[in-house]
Coordinates of C-alpha atoms in Angstrom, one line a residue:
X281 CA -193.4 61.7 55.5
X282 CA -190.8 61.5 52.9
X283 CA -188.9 58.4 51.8
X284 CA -185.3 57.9 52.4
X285 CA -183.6 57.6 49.2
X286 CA -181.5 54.3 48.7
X287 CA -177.4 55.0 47.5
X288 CA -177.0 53.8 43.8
X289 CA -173.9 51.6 44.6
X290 CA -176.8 49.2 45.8
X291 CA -175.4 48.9 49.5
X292 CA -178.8 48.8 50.6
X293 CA -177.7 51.8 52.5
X294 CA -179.4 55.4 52.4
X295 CA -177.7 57.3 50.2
X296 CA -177.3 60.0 52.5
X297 CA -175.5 57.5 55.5
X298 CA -173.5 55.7 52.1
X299 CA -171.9 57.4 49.3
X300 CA -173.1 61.6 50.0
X301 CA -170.6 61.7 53.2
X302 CA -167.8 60.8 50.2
X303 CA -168.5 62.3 47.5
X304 CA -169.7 66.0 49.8
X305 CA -166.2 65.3 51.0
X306 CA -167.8 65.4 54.6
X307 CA -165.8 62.0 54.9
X308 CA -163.2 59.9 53.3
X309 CA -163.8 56.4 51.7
X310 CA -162.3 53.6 54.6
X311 CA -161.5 51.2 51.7
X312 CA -160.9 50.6 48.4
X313 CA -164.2 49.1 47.7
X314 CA -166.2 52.4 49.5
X315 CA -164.3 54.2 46.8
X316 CA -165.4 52.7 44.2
X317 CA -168.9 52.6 45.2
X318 CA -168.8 56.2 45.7
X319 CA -167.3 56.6 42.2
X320 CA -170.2 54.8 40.8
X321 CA -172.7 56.8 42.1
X322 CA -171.0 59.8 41.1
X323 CA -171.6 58.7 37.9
X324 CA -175.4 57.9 38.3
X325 CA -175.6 61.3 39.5
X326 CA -173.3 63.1 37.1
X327 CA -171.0 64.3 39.5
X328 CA -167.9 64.5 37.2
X329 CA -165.5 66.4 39.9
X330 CA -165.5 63.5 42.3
X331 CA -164.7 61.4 39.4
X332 CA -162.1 63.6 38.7
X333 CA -160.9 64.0 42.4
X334 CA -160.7 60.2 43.0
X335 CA -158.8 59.5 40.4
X336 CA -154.7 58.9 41.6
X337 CA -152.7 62.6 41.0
X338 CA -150.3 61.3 38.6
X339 CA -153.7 60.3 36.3
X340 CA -155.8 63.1 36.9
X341 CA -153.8 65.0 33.4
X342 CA -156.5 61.9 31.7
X343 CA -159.9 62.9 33.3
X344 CA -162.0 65.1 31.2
X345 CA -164.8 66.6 32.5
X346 CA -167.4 66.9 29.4
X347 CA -166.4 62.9 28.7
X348 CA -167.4 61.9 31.9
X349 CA -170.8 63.8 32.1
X350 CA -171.9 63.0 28.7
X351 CA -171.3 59.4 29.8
X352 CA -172.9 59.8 33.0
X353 CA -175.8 61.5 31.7
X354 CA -175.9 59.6 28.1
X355 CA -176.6 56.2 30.3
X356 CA -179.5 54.8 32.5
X357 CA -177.4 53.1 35.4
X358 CA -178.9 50.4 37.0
X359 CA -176.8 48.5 39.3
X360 CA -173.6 47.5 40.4
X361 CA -172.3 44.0 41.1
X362 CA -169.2 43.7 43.4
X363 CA -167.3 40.4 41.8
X364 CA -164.4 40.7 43.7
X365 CA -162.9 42.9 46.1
X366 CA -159.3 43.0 48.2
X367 CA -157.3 45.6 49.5
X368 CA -156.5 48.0 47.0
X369 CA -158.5 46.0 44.0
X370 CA -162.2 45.8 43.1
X371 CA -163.8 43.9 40.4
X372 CA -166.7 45.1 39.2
X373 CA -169.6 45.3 37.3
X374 CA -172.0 48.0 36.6
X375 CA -175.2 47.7 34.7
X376 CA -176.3 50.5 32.6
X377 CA -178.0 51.3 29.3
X378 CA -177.5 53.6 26.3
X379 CA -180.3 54.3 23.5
X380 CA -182.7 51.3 24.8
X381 CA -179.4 48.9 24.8
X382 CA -178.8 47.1 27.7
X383 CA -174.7 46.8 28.6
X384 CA -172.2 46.0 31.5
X385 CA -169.4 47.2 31.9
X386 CA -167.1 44.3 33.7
X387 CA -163.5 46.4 35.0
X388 CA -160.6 45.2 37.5
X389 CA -159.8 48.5 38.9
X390 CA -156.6 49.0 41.5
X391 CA -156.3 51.7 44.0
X392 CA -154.0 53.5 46.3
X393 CA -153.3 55.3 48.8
X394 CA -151.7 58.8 49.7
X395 CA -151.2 59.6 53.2
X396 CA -154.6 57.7 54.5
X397 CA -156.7 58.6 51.7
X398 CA -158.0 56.1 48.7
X399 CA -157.4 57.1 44.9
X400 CA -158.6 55.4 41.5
X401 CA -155.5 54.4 39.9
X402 CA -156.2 51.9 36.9
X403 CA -158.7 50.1 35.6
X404 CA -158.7 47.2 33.3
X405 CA -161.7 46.4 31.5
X406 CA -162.1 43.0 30.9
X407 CA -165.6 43.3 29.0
X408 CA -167.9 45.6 27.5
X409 CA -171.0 43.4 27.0
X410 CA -173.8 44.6 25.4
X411 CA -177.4 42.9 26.0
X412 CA -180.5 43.5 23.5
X413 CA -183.4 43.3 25.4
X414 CA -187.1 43.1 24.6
X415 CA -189.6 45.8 25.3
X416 CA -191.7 43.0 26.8
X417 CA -188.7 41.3 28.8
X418 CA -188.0 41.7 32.4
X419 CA -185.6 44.5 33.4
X420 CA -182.3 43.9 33.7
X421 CA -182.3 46.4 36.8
X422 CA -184.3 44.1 38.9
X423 CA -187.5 45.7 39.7
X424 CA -189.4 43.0 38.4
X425 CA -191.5 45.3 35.9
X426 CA -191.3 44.7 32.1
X427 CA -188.6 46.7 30.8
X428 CA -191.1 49.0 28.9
X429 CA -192.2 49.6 31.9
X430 CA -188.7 50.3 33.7
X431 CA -185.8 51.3 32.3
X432 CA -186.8 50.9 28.6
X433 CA -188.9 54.6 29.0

């Protein structure tokens, strides 16, 4: 029997009943917040064209493709903390690391909508924090295991 994969955006959801339905475009997000948990995962899984298609029309002229997925793939996500969220606005921040270095990446993001449907329109970060962490530590990421072990391979 195969195991159900769990979404990235950390809803404790399947992935398939969570973000898939958004980003396959079988569905569209209900809020502001679905959005933007549905742009996260995008980029855990490096699908740049959602990224691209979520982002408001009169912004899209910004989004580059080959920027997105060599960020996407450059990083090792590993979770996403939901600070603050509202209609139209979520606060965020989204654990990830690059070459061993743990970061976070902390953004007050706005949206909108366009007849029904939610768009990215503008994000503020409001830090870029960058964490050096042990090869014996815990992981950031929550698993419990020494990040060695974890995230650090």
């Amino acid at each position: 029997m195969g195991t159900t994969e769990q979404c990235p955006c950390q809803s404790k959801t399947a992935y398939a009943d969570c973000c898939a339905p958004i980003i396959e475009k079988k569905k569209q997000a209900d809020s502001a917040e679905v959005l933007m948990r549905s742009r996260y995962t995008a980029y855990v899984k490096s699908f740049a064209q959602h990224i691209i298609d979520t982002t408001h029309p009169d912004h899209r002229d910004d989004c580059d493709e080959e920027s997105i997925l060599a960020w996407s793939k450059g990083a090792k996500w590993s979770g996403l903390e939901i600070v603050n969220s509202s209609e139209g606005y979520v606060e965020f921040i989204a654990h990830f690391s690059e070459k061993g270095i743990q970061k976070q990446h902390h953004e007050k993001s706005t949206f909108k909508q366009i007849e029904g449907e939610w768009f990215f329109d503008e994000g503020k970060v409001m830090a870029m924090k960058v964490n050096k962490v042990g090869r014996n530590d815990p992981c950031s990421c929550g698993s419990g295991k020494k990040y060695k072990k974890c995230c650090g391979k």
